[in-house]
mmCIF file of C-alpha atoms in Angstrom:
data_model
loop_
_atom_site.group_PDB
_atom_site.id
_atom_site.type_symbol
_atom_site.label_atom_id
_atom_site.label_comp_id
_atom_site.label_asym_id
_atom_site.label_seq_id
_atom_site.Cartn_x
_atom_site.Cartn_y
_atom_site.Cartn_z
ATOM 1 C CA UNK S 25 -22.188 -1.061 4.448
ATOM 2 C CA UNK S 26 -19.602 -1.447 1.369
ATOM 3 C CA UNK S 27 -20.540 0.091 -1.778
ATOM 4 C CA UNK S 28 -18.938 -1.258 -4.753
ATOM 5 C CA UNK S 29 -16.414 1.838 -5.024
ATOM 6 C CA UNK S 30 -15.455 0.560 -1.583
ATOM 7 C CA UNK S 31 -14.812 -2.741 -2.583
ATOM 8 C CA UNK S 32 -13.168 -2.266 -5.427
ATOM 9 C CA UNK S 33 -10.750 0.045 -3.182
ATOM 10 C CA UNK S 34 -10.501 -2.750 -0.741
ATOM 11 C CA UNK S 35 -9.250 -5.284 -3.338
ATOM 12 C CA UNK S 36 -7.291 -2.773 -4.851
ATOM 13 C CA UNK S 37 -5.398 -2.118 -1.259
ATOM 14 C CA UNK S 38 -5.079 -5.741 -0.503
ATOM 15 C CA UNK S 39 -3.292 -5.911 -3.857
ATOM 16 C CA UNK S 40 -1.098 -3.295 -3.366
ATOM 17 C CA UNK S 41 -0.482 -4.133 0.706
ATOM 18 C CA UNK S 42 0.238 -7.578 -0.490
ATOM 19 C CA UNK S 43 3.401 -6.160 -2.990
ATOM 20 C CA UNK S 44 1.345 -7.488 -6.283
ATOM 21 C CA UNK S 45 3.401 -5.639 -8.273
ATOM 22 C CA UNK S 46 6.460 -6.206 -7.304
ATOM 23 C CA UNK S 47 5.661 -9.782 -6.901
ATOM 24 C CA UNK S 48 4.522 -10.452 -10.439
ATOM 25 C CA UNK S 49 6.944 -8.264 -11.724
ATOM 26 C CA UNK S 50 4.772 -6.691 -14.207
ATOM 27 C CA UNK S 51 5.877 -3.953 -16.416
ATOM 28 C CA UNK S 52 2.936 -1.892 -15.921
ATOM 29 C CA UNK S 53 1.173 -1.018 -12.700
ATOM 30 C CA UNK S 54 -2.514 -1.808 -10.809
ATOM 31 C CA UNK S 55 -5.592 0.043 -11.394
ATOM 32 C CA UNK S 56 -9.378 0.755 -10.969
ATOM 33 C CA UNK S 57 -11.837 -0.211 -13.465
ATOM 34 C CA UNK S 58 -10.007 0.459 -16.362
ATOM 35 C CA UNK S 59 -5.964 0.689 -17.878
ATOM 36 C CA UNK S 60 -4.674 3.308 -19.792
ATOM 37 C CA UNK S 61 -5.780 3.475 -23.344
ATOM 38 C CA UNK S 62 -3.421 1.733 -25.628
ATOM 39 C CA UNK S 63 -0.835 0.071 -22.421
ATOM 40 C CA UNK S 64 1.040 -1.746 -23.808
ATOM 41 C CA UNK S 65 2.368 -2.914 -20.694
ATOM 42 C CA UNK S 66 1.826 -5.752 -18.071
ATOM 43 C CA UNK S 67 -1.005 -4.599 -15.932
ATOM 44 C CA UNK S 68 -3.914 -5.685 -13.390
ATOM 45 C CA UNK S 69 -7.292 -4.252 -13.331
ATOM 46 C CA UNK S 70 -9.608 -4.717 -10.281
ATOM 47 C CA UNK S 71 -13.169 -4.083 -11.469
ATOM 48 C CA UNK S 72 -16.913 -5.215 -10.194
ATOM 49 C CA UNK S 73 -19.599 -6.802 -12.136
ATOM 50 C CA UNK S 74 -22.487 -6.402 -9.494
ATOM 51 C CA UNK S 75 -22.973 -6.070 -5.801
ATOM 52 C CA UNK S 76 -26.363 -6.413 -3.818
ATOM 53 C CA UNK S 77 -27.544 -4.631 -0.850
ATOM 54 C CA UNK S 78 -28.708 -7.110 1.486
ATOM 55 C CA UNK S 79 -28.297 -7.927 4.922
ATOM 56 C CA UNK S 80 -25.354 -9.462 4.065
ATOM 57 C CA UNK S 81 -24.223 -8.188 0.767
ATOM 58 C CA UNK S 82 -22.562 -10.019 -1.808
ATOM 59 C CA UNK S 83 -20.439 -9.112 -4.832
ATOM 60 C CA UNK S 84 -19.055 -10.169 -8.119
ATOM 61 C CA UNK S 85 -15.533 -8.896 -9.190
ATOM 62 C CA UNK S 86 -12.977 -9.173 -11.587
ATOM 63 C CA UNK S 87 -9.045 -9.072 -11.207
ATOM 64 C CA UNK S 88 -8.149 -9.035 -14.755
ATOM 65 C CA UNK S 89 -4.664 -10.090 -16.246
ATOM 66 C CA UNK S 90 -3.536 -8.141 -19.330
ATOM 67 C CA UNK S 91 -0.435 -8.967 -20.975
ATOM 68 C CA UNK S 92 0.700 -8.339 -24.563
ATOM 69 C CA UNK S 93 0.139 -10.992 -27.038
ATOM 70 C CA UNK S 94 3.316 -13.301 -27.661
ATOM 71 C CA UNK S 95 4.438 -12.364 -30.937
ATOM 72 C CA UNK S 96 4.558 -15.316 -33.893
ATOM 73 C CA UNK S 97 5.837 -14.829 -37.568
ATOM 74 C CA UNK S 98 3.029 -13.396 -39.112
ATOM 75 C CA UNK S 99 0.527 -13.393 -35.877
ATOM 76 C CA UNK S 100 0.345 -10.959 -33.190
ATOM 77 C CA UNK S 101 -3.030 -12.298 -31.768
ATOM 78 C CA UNK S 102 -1.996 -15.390 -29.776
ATOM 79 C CA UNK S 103 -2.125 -15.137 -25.817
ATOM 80 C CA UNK S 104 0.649 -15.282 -23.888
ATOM 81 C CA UNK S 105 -0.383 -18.231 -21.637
ATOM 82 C CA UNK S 106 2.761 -19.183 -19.822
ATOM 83 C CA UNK S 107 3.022 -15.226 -18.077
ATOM 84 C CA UNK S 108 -0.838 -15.512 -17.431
ATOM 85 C CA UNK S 109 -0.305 -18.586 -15.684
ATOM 86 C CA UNK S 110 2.840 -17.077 -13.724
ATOM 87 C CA UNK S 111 1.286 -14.078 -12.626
ATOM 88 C CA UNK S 112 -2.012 -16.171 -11.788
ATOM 89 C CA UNK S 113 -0.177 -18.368 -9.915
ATOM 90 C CA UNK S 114 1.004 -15.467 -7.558
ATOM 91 C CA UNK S 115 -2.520 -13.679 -7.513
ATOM 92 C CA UNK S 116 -4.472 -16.411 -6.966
ATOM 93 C CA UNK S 117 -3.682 -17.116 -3.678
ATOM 94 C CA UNK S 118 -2.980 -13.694 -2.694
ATOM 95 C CA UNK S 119 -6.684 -13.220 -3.246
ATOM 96 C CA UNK S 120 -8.136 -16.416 -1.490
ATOM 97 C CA UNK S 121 -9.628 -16.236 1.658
ATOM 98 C CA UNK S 122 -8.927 -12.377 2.949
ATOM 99 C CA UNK S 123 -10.768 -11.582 6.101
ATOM 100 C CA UNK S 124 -11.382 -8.080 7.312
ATOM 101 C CA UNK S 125 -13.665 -6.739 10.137
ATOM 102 C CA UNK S 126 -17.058 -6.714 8.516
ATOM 103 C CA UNK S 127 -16.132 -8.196 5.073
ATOM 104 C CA UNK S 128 -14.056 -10.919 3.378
ATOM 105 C CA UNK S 129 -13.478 -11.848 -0.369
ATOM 106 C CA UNK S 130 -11.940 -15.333 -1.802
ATOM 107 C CA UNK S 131 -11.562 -15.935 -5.842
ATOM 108 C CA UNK S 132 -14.414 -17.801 -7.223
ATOM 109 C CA UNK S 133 -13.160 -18.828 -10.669
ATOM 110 C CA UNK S 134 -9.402 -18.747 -10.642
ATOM 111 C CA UNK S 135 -8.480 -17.757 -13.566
ATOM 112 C CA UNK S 136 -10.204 -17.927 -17.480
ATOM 113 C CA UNK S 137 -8.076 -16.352 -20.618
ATOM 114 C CA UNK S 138 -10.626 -14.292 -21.842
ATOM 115 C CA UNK S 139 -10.530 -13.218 -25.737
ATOM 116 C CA UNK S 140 -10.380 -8.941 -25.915
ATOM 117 C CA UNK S 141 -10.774 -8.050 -29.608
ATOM 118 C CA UNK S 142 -7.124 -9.344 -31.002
ATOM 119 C CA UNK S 143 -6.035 -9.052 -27.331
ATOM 120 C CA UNK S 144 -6.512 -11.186 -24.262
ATOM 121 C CA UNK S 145 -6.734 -10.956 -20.843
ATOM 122 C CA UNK S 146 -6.786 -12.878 -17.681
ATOM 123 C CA UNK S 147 -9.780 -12.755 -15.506
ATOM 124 C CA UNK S 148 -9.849 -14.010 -11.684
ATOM 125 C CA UNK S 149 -13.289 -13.457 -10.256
ATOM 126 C CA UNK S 150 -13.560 -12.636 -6.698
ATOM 127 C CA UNK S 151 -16.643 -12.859 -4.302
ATOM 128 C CA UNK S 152 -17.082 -10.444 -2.254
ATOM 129 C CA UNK S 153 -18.977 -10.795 1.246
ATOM 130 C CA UNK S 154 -20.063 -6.826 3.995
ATOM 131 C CA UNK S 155 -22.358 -7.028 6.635
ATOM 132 C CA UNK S 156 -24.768 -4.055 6.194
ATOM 133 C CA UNK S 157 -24.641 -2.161 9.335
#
């Protein structure tokens, strides 16, 4: 049976097995549920929205994007879309079709620029599929 700690550590791993960072060459690093309060930095954040406890469970997760706002004369709030798209580029099939022994995820929406107060972020939601033994 997964729980949704364990597959939030599974996507998490795969990330990390799969060189994400290094990869995307972000200036930050990968993380659980949440980044550090005021980054500043390039960083991923694998998080869950739901997961069910069927038979065969299935979940909802997130692999968000956050990258600081490009920097305009006199506006600070605009996404940077070209480095969401580069890193999402890389992610997205990193995270498509991943088979383990009694589980498997694929992205279900591949990536939406999501507004975060006057930041932004990049979310890639994942669906997540355990047998319950």
């Amino acid at each position: 049976m997964a729980t949704t700690i364990s597959a939030i550590r599974t996507i998490h791993k795969h990330l990390l097995d799969k060189g994400a960072k290094a990869k995307t060459s972000i200036t930050g690093n990968i993380y659980w549920l949440n980044r550090p309060k005021n980054s500043t930095k390039e960083d991923i954040v694998v998080g869950s929205l739901a997961m069910n406890n069927e038979q065969l469970q299935e979940g909802v997760f997130n692999v968000n994007i956050h990258v600081p706002n490009l920097v305009l004369t006199g506006d600070d709030t605009q996404p940077n879309f070209n480095r969401f798209d580069q890193i999402a580029n890389i992610l997205v099939p990193m995270l498509s079709d991943v088979w383990g022994t009694d589980w498997n995820f694929s992205v279900d929406d591949p990536a939406s620029v999501v507004p975060d107060g006057n930041n932004w972020f990049c979310n890639i939601r994942i669906r997540f599929y355990s047998l319950r033994n």
